[in-house]
PDB file of C-alpha atoms in Angstrom:
ATOM      1  CA  MET A   1      86.288  21.396  94.704  1.00 88.00           C
ATOM      2  CA  ASN A   2      83.056  19.387  94.754  1.00 90.00           C
ATOM      3  CA  THR A   3      81.541  18.223  91.473  1.00 93.00           C
ATOM      4  CA  VAL A   4      77.800  17.771  91.973  1.00 89.00           C
ATOM      5  CA  HIS A   5      75.494  15.782  89.685  1.00 93.00           C
ATOM      6  CA  ASP A   6      72.489  15.472  91.998  1.00 90.00           C
ATOM      7  CA  VAL A   7      70.201  18.535  92.012  1.00 90.00           C
ATOM      8  CA  ASN A   8      68.742  17.260  95.309  1.00 91.00           C
ATOM      9  CA  ASP A   9      72.086  17.514  97.119  1.00 92.00           C
ATOM     10  CA  ARG A  10      71.229  19.151 100.465  1.00 92.00           C
ATOM     11  CA  ARG A  11      74.492  21.098 100.491  1.00 94.00           C
ATOM     12  CA  LEU A  12      72.949  23.288  97.803  1.00 94.00           C
ATOM     13  CA  ASP A  13      69.706  24.119  99.632  1.00 94.00           C
ATOM     14  CA  PHE A  14      70.476  27.854  99.703  1.00 95.00           C
ATOM     15  CA  TYR A  15      70.456  27.842  95.889  1.00 95.00           C
ATOM     16  CA  ARG A  16      67.270  25.809  95.475  1.00 93.00           C
ATOM     17  CA  ASP A  17      64.099  27.317  93.925  1.00 93.00           C
ATOM     18  CA  LEU A  18      65.357  30.888  94.190  1.00 91.00           C
ATOM     19  CA  ARG A  19      61.940  32.431  93.632  1.00 89.00           C
ATOM     20  CA  TYR A  20      60.991  31.062  97.056  1.00 91.00           C
ATOM     21  CA  ALA A  21      64.355  31.099  98.842  1.00 92.00           C
ATOM     22  CA  GLN A  22      64.418  34.677 100.155  1.00 93.00           C
ATOM     23  CA  THR A  23      62.830  33.778 103.515  1.00 93.00           C
ATOM     24  CA  LEU A  24      65.518  31.145 104.119  1.00 94.00           C
ATOM     25  CA  HIS A  25      68.274  33.579 103.159  1.00 95.00           C
ATOM     26  CA  THR A  26      66.927  36.375 105.360  1.00 94.00           C
ATOM     27  CA  SER A  27      66.414  34.147 108.405  1.00 94.00           C
ATOM     28  CA  SER A  28      69.916  32.706 107.960  1.00 95.00           C
ATOM     29  CA  LYS A  29      71.510  36.169 107.642  1.00 96.00           C
ATOM     30  CA  VAL A  30      72.975  35.404 104.236  1.00 97.00           C
ATOM     31  CA  PHE A  31      72.508  36.832 100.774  1.00 97.00           C
ATOM     32  CA  LEU A  32      72.950  35.483  97.273  1.00 96.00           C
ATOM     33  CA  THR A  33      75.064  36.878  94.468  1.00 96.00           C
ATOM     34  CA  ASP A  34      73.699  36.165  91.021  1.00 93.00           C
ATOM     35  CA  GLY A  35      76.034  36.207  88.027  1.00 94.00           C
ATOM     36  CA  GLU A  36      79.725  36.267  87.197  1.00 95.00           C
ATOM     37  CA  LYS A  37      80.416  40.002  87.573  1.00 94.00           C
ATOM     38  CA  ILE A  38      78.585  40.393  90.880  1.00 96.00           C
ATOM     39  CA  THR A  39      80.079  37.250  92.397  1.00 96.00           C
ATOM     40  CA  LEU A  40      83.604  38.276  91.398  1.00 95.00           C
ATOM     41  CA  SER A  41      83.027  41.697  92.945  1.00 94.00           C
ATOM     42  CA  VAL A  42      81.980  40.173  96.262  1.00 95.00           C
ATOM     43  CA  LEU A  43      84.969  37.810  96.201  1.00 95.00           C
ATOM     44  CA  GLN A  44      87.138  40.936  96.404  1.00 94.00           C
ATOM     45  CA  SER A  45      85.344  42.176  99.522  1.00 95.00           C
ATOM     46  CA  SER A  46      86.048  41.420 103.174  1.00 94.00           C
ATOM     47  CA  LEU A  47      82.778  39.510 103.602  1.00 96.00           C
ATOM     48  CA  ASN A  48      82.704  35.797 104.390  1.00 94.00           C
ATOM     49  CA  VAL A  49      81.638  33.762 101.354  1.00 96.00           C
ATOM     50  CA  ARG A  50      80.055  30.532 102.579  1.00 95.00           C
ATOM     51  CA  SER A  51      79.935  28.761  99.239  1.00 96.00           C
ATOM     52  CA  ILE A  52      80.152  29.279  95.522  1.00 97.00           C
ATOM     53  CA  LEU A  53      78.282  27.442  92.746  1.00 97.00           C
ATOM     54  CA  LEU A  54      79.419  27.611  89.137  1.00 96.00           C
ATOM     55  CA  THR A  55      80.171  25.667  85.976  1.00 95.00           C
ATOM     56  CA  GLN A  56      83.475  23.905  85.325  1.00 95.00           C
ATOM     57  CA  GLU A  57      84.383  26.509  82.696  1.00 95.00           C
ATOM     58  CA  LEU A  58      83.937  29.430  85.094  1.00 95.00           C
ATOM     59  CA  TYR A  59      85.654  27.523  87.888  1.00 94.00           C
ATOM     60  CA  GLU A  60      88.789  27.119  85.777  1.00 93.00           C
ATOM     61  CA  LYS A  61      88.573  30.715  84.557  1.00 94.00           C
ATOM     62  CA  HIS A  62      88.386  32.211  88.043  1.00 94.00           C
ATOM     63  CA  LEU A  63      90.319  29.658  90.112  1.00 93.00           C
ATOM     64  CA  PRO A  64      92.928  32.168  91.403  1.00 91.00           C
ATOM     65  CA  SER A  65      90.207  34.517  92.682  1.00 92.00           C
ATOM     66  CA  ILE A  66      88.365  31.639  94.328  1.00 92.00           C
ATOM     67  CA  GLN A  67      91.466  30.161  95.966  1.00 90.00           C
ATOM     68  CA  SER A  68      92.510  33.541  97.364  1.00 89.00           C
ATOM     69  CA  LYS A  69      89.142  33.921  99.100  1.00 90.00           C
ATOM     70  CA  MET A  70      87.920  30.543 100.261  1.00 89.00           C
ATOM     71  CA  SER A  71      88.534  26.840 100.686  1.00 87.00           C
ATOM     72  CA  GLU A  72      87.852  24.692  97.650  1.00 85.00           C
ATOM     73  CA  ASP A  73      85.688  22.517  99.921  1.00 89.00           C
ATOM     74  CA  GLU A  74      83.148  25.358  99.750  1.00 93.00           C
ATOM     75  CA  CYS A  75      83.182  25.396  95.942  1.00 96.00           C
ATOM     76  CA  TYR A  76      80.527  23.435  94.037  1.00 96.00           C
ATOM     77  CA  VAL A  77      80.779  22.750  90.304  1.00 96.00           C
ATOM     78  CA  MET A  78      77.675  21.817  88.340  1.00 95.00           C
ATOM     79  CA  SER A  79      76.549  21.722  84.725  1.00 94.00           C
ATOM     80  CA  LYS A  80      74.600  24.725  83.436  1.00 93.00           C
ATOM     81  CA  ARG A  81      71.601  22.468  82.814  1.00 95.00           C
ATOM     82  CA  ASP A  82      71.569  21.146  86.386  1.00 94.00           C
ATOM     83  CA  MET A  83      72.045  24.646  87.802  1.00 93.00           C
ATOM     84  CA  ASP A  84      68.966  25.816  85.891  1.00 94.00           C
ATOM     85  CA  ILE A  85      66.950  22.924  87.326  1.00 95.00           C
ATOM     86  CA  LEU A  86      68.261  23.598  90.832  1.00 93.00           C
ATOM     87  CA  ILE A  87      67.469  27.303  90.936  1.00 92.00           C
ATOM     88  CA  GLY A  88      64.226  27.031  88.996  1.00 92.00           C
ATOM     89  CA  PHE A  89      64.903  29.144  85.912  1.00 89.00           C
ATOM     90  CA  ASP A  90      67.363  29.684  83.070  1.00 88.00           C
ATOM     91  CA  LEU A  91      70.458  31.316  84.555  1.00 86.00           C
ATOM     92  CA  HIS A  92      72.124  33.794  82.215  1.00 86.00           C
ATOM     93  CA  SER A  93      75.519  33.737  83.935  1.00 91.00           C
ATOM     94  CA  PRO A  94      76.127  30.426  85.790  1.00 95.00           C
ATOM     95  CA  MET A  95      78.121  31.652  88.774  1.00 96.00           C
ATOM     96  CA  MET A  96      76.567  32.314  92.185  1.00 97.00           C
ATOM     97  CA  SER A  97      77.573  32.498  95.820  1.00 97.00           C
ATOM     98  CA  ILE A  98      76.097  32.564  99.304  1.00 97.00           C
ATOM     99  CA  VAL A  99      77.566  35.332 101.449  1.00 97.00           C
ATOM    100  CA  GLU A 100      77.158  36.103 105.142  1.00 96.00           C
ATOM    101  CA  GLU A 101      75.569  39.466 105.901  1.00 96.00           C
ATOM    102  CA  PRO A 102      78.081  41.662 107.748  1.00 93.00           C
ATOM    103  CA  VAL A 103      77.467  42.725 111.326  1.00 90.00           C
ATOM    104  CA  SER A 104      75.595  46.032 111.380  1.00 89.00           C
ATOM    105  CA  THR A 105      77.797  49.066 111.944  1.00 86.00           C
ATOM    106  CA  PRO A 106      76.799  50.971 115.123  1.00 88.00           C
ATOM    107  CA  PHE A 107      75.354  54.358 114.194  1.00 88.00           C
ATOM    108  CA  SER A 108      77.693  56.139 116.602  1.00 84.00           C
ATOM    109  CA  SER A 109      80.784  54.798 114.823  1.00 87.00           C
ATOM    110  CA  MET A 110      79.601  55.284 111.246  1.00 91.00           C
ATOM    111  CA  LYS A 111      81.973  57.270 109.098  1.00 91.00           C
ATOM    112  CA  GLY A 112      80.393  60.383 107.612  1.00 88.00           C
ATOM    113  CA  PRO A 113      78.902  61.453 105.325  1.00 96.00           C
ATOM    114  CA  ILE A 114      75.980  59.098 105.942  1.00 97.00           C
ATOM    115  CA  ILE A 115      73.217  58.209 103.478  1.00 98.00           C
ATOM    116  CA  ALA A 116      69.801  57.452 105.025  1.00 98.00           C
ATOM    117  CA  LEU A 117      66.931  55.733 103.211  1.00 98.00           C
ATOM    118  CA  ASN A 118      63.390  56.442 104.423  1.00 97.00           C
ATOM    119  CA  GLY A 119      60.558  54.193 103.249  1.00 96.00           C
ATOM    120  CA  ILE A 120      62.111  53.082  99.951  1.00 96.00           C
ATOM    121  CA  VAL A 121      60.307  49.800  99.350  1.00 95.00           C
ATOM    122  CA  ASN A 122      61.460  49.071  95.794  1.00 96.00           C
ATOM    123  CA  SER A 123      64.547  46.866  96.012  1.00 96.00           C
ATOM    124  CA  ASP A 124      65.719  48.003  92.559  1.00 97.00           C
ATOM    125  CA  ASN A 125      65.878  51.563  93.865  1.00 97.00           C
ATOM    126  CA  VAL A 126      67.668  50.496  97.046  1.00 97.00           C
ATOM    127  CA  GLY A 127      70.285  48.640  95.006  1.00 97.00           C
ATOM    128  CA  GLY A 128      70.652  51.556  92.607  1.00 97.00           C
ATOM    129  CA  ILE A 129      71.167  54.061  95.411  1.00 98.00           C
ATOM    130  CA  ILE A 130      73.778  51.838  97.054  1.00 97.00           C
ATOM    131  CA  ARG A 131      75.649  51.456  93.767  1.00 97.00           C
ATOM    132  CA  ASN A 132      75.581  55.225  93.259  1.00 98.00           C
ATOM    133  CA  ALA A 133      76.664  55.910  96.829  1.00 98.00           C
ATOM    134  CA  VAL A 134      79.546  53.431  96.982  1.00 97.00           C
ATOM    135  CA  GLY A 135      80.694  54.356  93.483  1.00 96.00           C
ATOM    136  CA  LEU A 136      80.898  58.012  94.489  1.00 96.00           C
ATOM    137  CA  GLY A 137      82.679  57.324  97.774  1.00 95.00           C
ATOM    138  CA  PHE A 138      79.817  57.233 100.296  1.00 96.00           C
ATOM    139  CA  GLU A 139      79.940  53.899 102.128  1.00 95.00           C
ATOM    140  CA  SER A 140      77.800  54.528 105.246  1.00 96.00           C
ATOM    141  CA  ILE A 141      74.153  53.586 104.686  1.00 97.00           C
ATOM    142  CA  ILE A 142      71.261  53.642 107.167  1.00 97.00           C
ATOM    143  CA  THR A 143      67.936  52.096 106.163  1.00 97.00           C
ATOM    144  CA  ASP A 144      64.750  52.352 108.178  1.00 96.00           C
ATOM    145  CA  SER A 145      62.444  49.425 108.942  1.00 94.00           C
ATOM    146  CA  THR A 146      60.120  50.302 106.038  1.00 95.00           C
ATOM    147  CA  THR A 147      62.928  50.297 103.465  1.00 97.00           C
ATOM    148  CA  SER A 148      63.621  47.130 101.505  1.00 96.00           C
ATOM    149  CA  SER A 149      66.669  45.229 102.777  1.00 96.00           C
ATOM    150  CA  PRO A 150      69.901  45.967 100.895  1.00 96.00           C
ATOM    151  CA  TYR A 151      70.567  42.212 100.970  1.00 97.00           C
ATOM    152  CA  LEU A 152      67.550  41.052  98.977  1.00 96.00           C
ATOM    153  CA  ARG A 153      68.600  39.247  95.806  1.00 94.00           C
ATOM    154  CA  ARG A 154      67.228  41.957  93.509  1.00 95.00           C
ATOM    155  CA  SER A 155      68.876  44.754  95.473  1.00 97.00           C
ATOM    156  CA  VAL A 156      72.244  42.970  95.494  1.00 97.00           C
ATOM    157  CA  ARG A 157      71.985  42.425  91.747  1.00 95.00           C
ATOM    158  CA  VAL A 158      71.105  46.044  90.936  1.00 97.00           C
ATOM    159  CA  SER A 159      73.887  47.246  93.247  1.00 96.00           C
ATOM    160  CA  MET A 160      76.282  45.089  91.164  1.00 96.00           C
ATOM    161  CA  GLY A 161      77.585  43.684  94.434  1.00 95.00           C
ATOM    162  CA  THR A 162      78.698  47.074  95.761  1.00 96.00           C
ATOM    163  CA  VAL A 163      76.594  46.436  98.874  1.00 97.00           C
ATOM    164  CA  ALA A 164      79.515  44.229  99.963  1.00 96.00           C
ATOM    165  CA  PHE A 165      81.625  47.384 100.271  1.00 96.00           C
ATOM    166  CA  ALA A 166      79.046  49.438 102.183  1.00 95.00           C
ATOM    167  CA  ALA A 167      78.619  49.779 105.949  1.00 95.00           C
ATOM    168  CA  CYS A 168      74.874  49.186 106.316  1.00 94.00           C
ATOM    169  CA  SER A 169      72.671  49.390 109.392  1.00 95.00           C
ATOM    170  CA  THR A 170      68.918  49.316 109.917  1.00 95.00           C
ATOM    171  CA  SER A 171      67.162  51.767 112.213  1.00 95.00           C
ATOM    172  CA  LYS A 172      63.964  50.862 114.071  1.00 95.00           C
ATOM    173  CA  ASN A 173      63.290  54.579 114.598  1.00 96.00           C
ATOM    174  CA  LEU A 174      65.050  56.602 111.922  1.00 96.00           C
ATOM    175  CA  CYS A 175      63.966  60.021 113.168  1.00 96.00           C
ATOM    176  CA  LYS A 176      65.231  59.268 116.684  1.00 96.00           C
ATOM    177  CA  ASP A 177      68.548  57.866 115.468  1.00 95.00           C
ATOM    178  CA  LEU A 178      69.183  60.733 113.049  1.00 96.00           C
ATOM    179  CA  LEU A 179      68.451  63.220 115.812  1.00 95.00           C
ATOM    180  CA  MET A 180      70.910  61.383 118.061  1.00 94.00           C
ATOM    181  CA  LEU A 181      73.629  61.604 115.407  1.00 94.00           C
ATOM    182  CA  LYS A 182      72.827  65.258 114.806  1.00 94.00           C
ATOM    183  CA  ASN A 183      73.080  66.149 118.499  1.00 93.00           C
ATOM    184  CA  GLU A 184      75.978  63.910 119.552  1.00 92.00           C
ATOM    185  CA  ARG A 185      78.218  64.430 116.515  1.00 92.00           C
ATOM    186  CA  SER A 186      76.964  67.803 115.282  1.00 93.00           C
ATOM    187  CA  ILE A 187      76.167  66.346 111.866  1.00 95.00           C
ATOM    188  CA  PRO A 188      73.615  68.379 109.875  1.00 96.00           C
ATOM    189  CA  ILE A 189      70.685  66.533 108.308  1.00 98.00           C
ATOM    190  CA  ILE A 190      70.011  67.287 104.633  1.00 98.00           C
ATOM    191  CA  SER A 191      66.806  65.947 103.083  1.00 97.00           C
ATOM    192  CA  ALA A 192      66.318  65.523  99.332  1.00 96.00           C
ATOM    193  CA  GLU A 193      62.732  66.662  98.832  1.00 94.00           C
ATOM    194  CA  ILE A 194      60.735  69.204  96.834  1.00 91.00           C
ATOM    195  CA  THR A 195      59.159  71.719  99.218  1.00 91.00           C
ATOM    196  CA  PRO A 196      58.391  75.467  99.121  1.00 91.00           C
ATOM    197  CA  ILE A 197      61.615  76.128 101.071  1.00 92.00           C
ATOM    198  CA  SER A 198      63.930  73.575  99.447  1.00 94.00           C
ATOM    199  CA  LYS A 199      67.158  74.814  97.880  1.00 94.00           C
ATOM    200  CA  ASN A 200      68.399  74.126  94.370  1.00 95.00           C
ATOM    201  CA  VAL A 201      71.112  71.452  94.557  1.00 95.00           C
ATOM    202  CA  SER A 202      72.909  73.139  91.649  1.00 92.00           C
ATOM    203  CA  SER A 203      73.868  76.078  93.865  1.00 93.00           C
ATOM    204  CA  TYR A 204      73.846  74.341  97.247  1.00 95.00           C
ATOM    205  CA  LYS A 205      77.098  74.247  99.234  1.00 95.00           C
ATOM    206  CA  PHE A 206      77.438  70.926 101.025  1.00 95.00           C
ATOM    207  CA  PRO A 207      79.030  70.955 104.492  1.00 95.00           C
ATOM    208  CA  HIS A 208      82.121  68.840 105.189  1.00 93.00           C
ATOM    209  CA  ASP A 209      80.068  66.196 106.985  1.00 94.00           C
ATOM    210  CA  PHE A 210      76.362  65.478 106.717  1.00 96.00           C
ATOM    211  CA  ILE A 211      73.502  62.985 106.754  1.00 97.00           C
ATOM    212  CA  LEU A 212      71.702  62.907 103.406  1.00 98.00           C
ATOM    213  CA  VAL A 213      68.156  61.490 103.423  1.00 98.00           C
ATOM    214  CA  PHE A 214      66.318  60.040 100.427  1.00 97.00           C
ATOM    215  CA  GLY A 215      62.636  59.196 100.752  1.00 95.00           C
ATOM    216  CA  SER A 216      59.816  57.009  99.554  1.00 89.00           C
ATOM    217  CA  GLU A 217      59.068  56.854  95.838  1.00 80.00           C
ATOM    218  CA  GLY A 218      55.407  57.672  96.383  1.00 84.00           C
ATOM    219  CA  HIS A 219      55.236  59.713  99.580  1.00 87.00           C
ATOM    220  CA  GLY A 220      58.639  61.332  99.904  1.00 91.00           C
ATOM    221  CA  ILE A 221      60.461  61.845 103.182  1.00 95.00           C
ATOM    222  CA  SER A 222      58.329  61.542 106.312  1.00 95.00           C
ATOM    223  CA  HIS A 223      57.189  64.761 107.984  1.00 95.00           C
ATOM    224  CA  ASP A 224      59.004  64.032 111.257  1.00 96.00           C
ATOM    225  CA  ILE A 225      62.348  63.735 109.460  1.00 97.00           C
ATOM    226  CA  LEU A 226      61.720  66.868 107.416  1.00 97.00           C
ATOM    227  CA  ALA A 227      60.988  68.655 110.694  1.00 96.00           C
ATOM    228  CA  ILE A 228      64.441  67.866 112.122  1.00 96.00           C
ATOM    229  CA  SER A 229      66.296  68.539 108.852  1.00 97.00           C
ATOM    230  CA  ASP A 230      68.748  71.425 108.785  1.00 96.00           C
ATOM    231  CA  GLU A 231      68.449  71.834 105.020  1.00 96.00           C
ATOM    232  CA  ILE A 232      66.138  70.570 102.278  1.00 97.00           C
ATOM    233  CA  ILE A 233      67.399  70.403  98.711  1.00 97.00           C
ATOM    234  CA  HIS A 234      65.849  69.554  95.347  1.00 95.00           C
ATOM    235  CA  ILE A 235      66.804  68.954  91.724  1.00 93.00           C
ATOM    236  CA  PRO A 236      65.290  71.597  89.413  1.00 91.00           C
ATOM    237  CA  MET A 237      62.889  70.049  86.888  1.00 86.00           C
ATOM    238  CA  PHE A 238      61.501  71.202  83.538  1.00 90.00           C
ATOM    239  CA  ASN A 239      58.815  70.462  80.912  1.00 89.00           C
ATOM    240  CA  LEU A 240      56.080  69.633  83.436  1.00 84.00           C
ATOM    241  CA  VAL A 241      58.109  66.742  84.892  1.00 87.00           C
ATOM    242  CA  ASN A 242      57.776  66.987  88.673  1.00 82.00           C
ATOM    243  CA  SER A 243      60.542  64.655  89.821  1.00 80.00           C
ATOM    244  CA  LEU A 244      62.959  61.869  88.971  1.00 84.00           C
ATOM    245  CA  ASN A 245      63.145  58.290  90.170  1.00 92.00           C
ATOM    246  CA  VAL A 246      64.801  58.260  93.612  1.00 95.00           C
ATOM    247  CA  SER A 247      67.766  56.219  92.373  1.00 94.00           C
ATOM    248  CA  SER A 248      68.379  58.693  89.533  1.00 95.00           C
ATOM    249  CA  SER A 249      67.999  61.595  91.946  1.00 95.00           C
ATOM    250  CA  SER A 250      70.550  60.069  94.297  1.00 96.00           C
ATOM    251  CA  ALA A 251      73.126  59.867  91.495  1.00 97.00           C
ATOM    252  CA  ILE A 252      72.746  63.566  90.677  1.00 96.00           C
ATOM    253  CA  ILE A 253      72.818  64.763  94.282  1.00 96.00           C
ATOM    254  CA  LEU A 254      75.629  62.467  95.412  1.00 97.00           C
ATOM    255  CA  HIS A 255      77.727  63.478  92.416  1.00 96.00           C
ATOM    256  CA  ALA A 256      77.196  67.142  93.269  1.00 95.00           C
ATOM    257  CA  ALA A 257      78.307  66.447  96.833  1.00 95.00           C
ATOM    258  CA  LYS A 258      81.337  64.441  95.695  1.00 94.00           C
ATOM    259  CA  VAL A 259      82.499  67.127  93.260  1.00 90.00           C
ATOM    260  CA  GLN A 260      82.471  69.664  96.090  1.00 85.00           C
ATOM    261  CA  LYS A 261      84.219  67.346  98.563  1.00 75.00           C
ATOM    262  CA  GLY A 262      86.859  66.365  96.022  1.00 64.00           C
TER     263      GLY A 262
END
């Protein structure tokens, strides 16, 4: 264990000025966990934790979990005051870690059902969908190039660290890759969208295996993906409310699918 008193210690560069650190994290293929609950969750995953930064109190409290996951040489203990100075703001829960992004899962070997995200730019929504998906037993996630990365700090936080238990991959051409999966593995594509021909999710019978697509908050699912979809489903709405937030919608639809799958 390393006790650090110097906020300029270069070993802590990944934690420095977090409002401006995302570019460094992304280029280094790492992500940050922020807070006690999220960091403990990731410590239970199979991902490689490069380092952990926390107060002496939390170090002593969680020593068994830390020792079972990593070398104490990668553990840095700092006062709450110095941590706040280092990261650039008042940290509510003084326990953080730097984690290596996992290698992307090849689309062809992804376990179904698969959840695909199309143009979801809000990282809160991405994190919420991942939390809903993993919590309901759907671990395979495909994001397109216009969707916010699941490994952004905000997304990781909203996911409560469940992104560490998901198999995530990014598609440069989502329509092409979904069509490949559909043709090669005979997996039907189901899009969650309100259209004149969409079916009510309340009465929809989910197939055994499927790709479920959620779309952009503002524009919905792209027309090319709707065109290759086998089914389109929607959540019935009332009282002049047209739709729900995409993260909320994902919880309802994924729960319906899980109840049917058992």
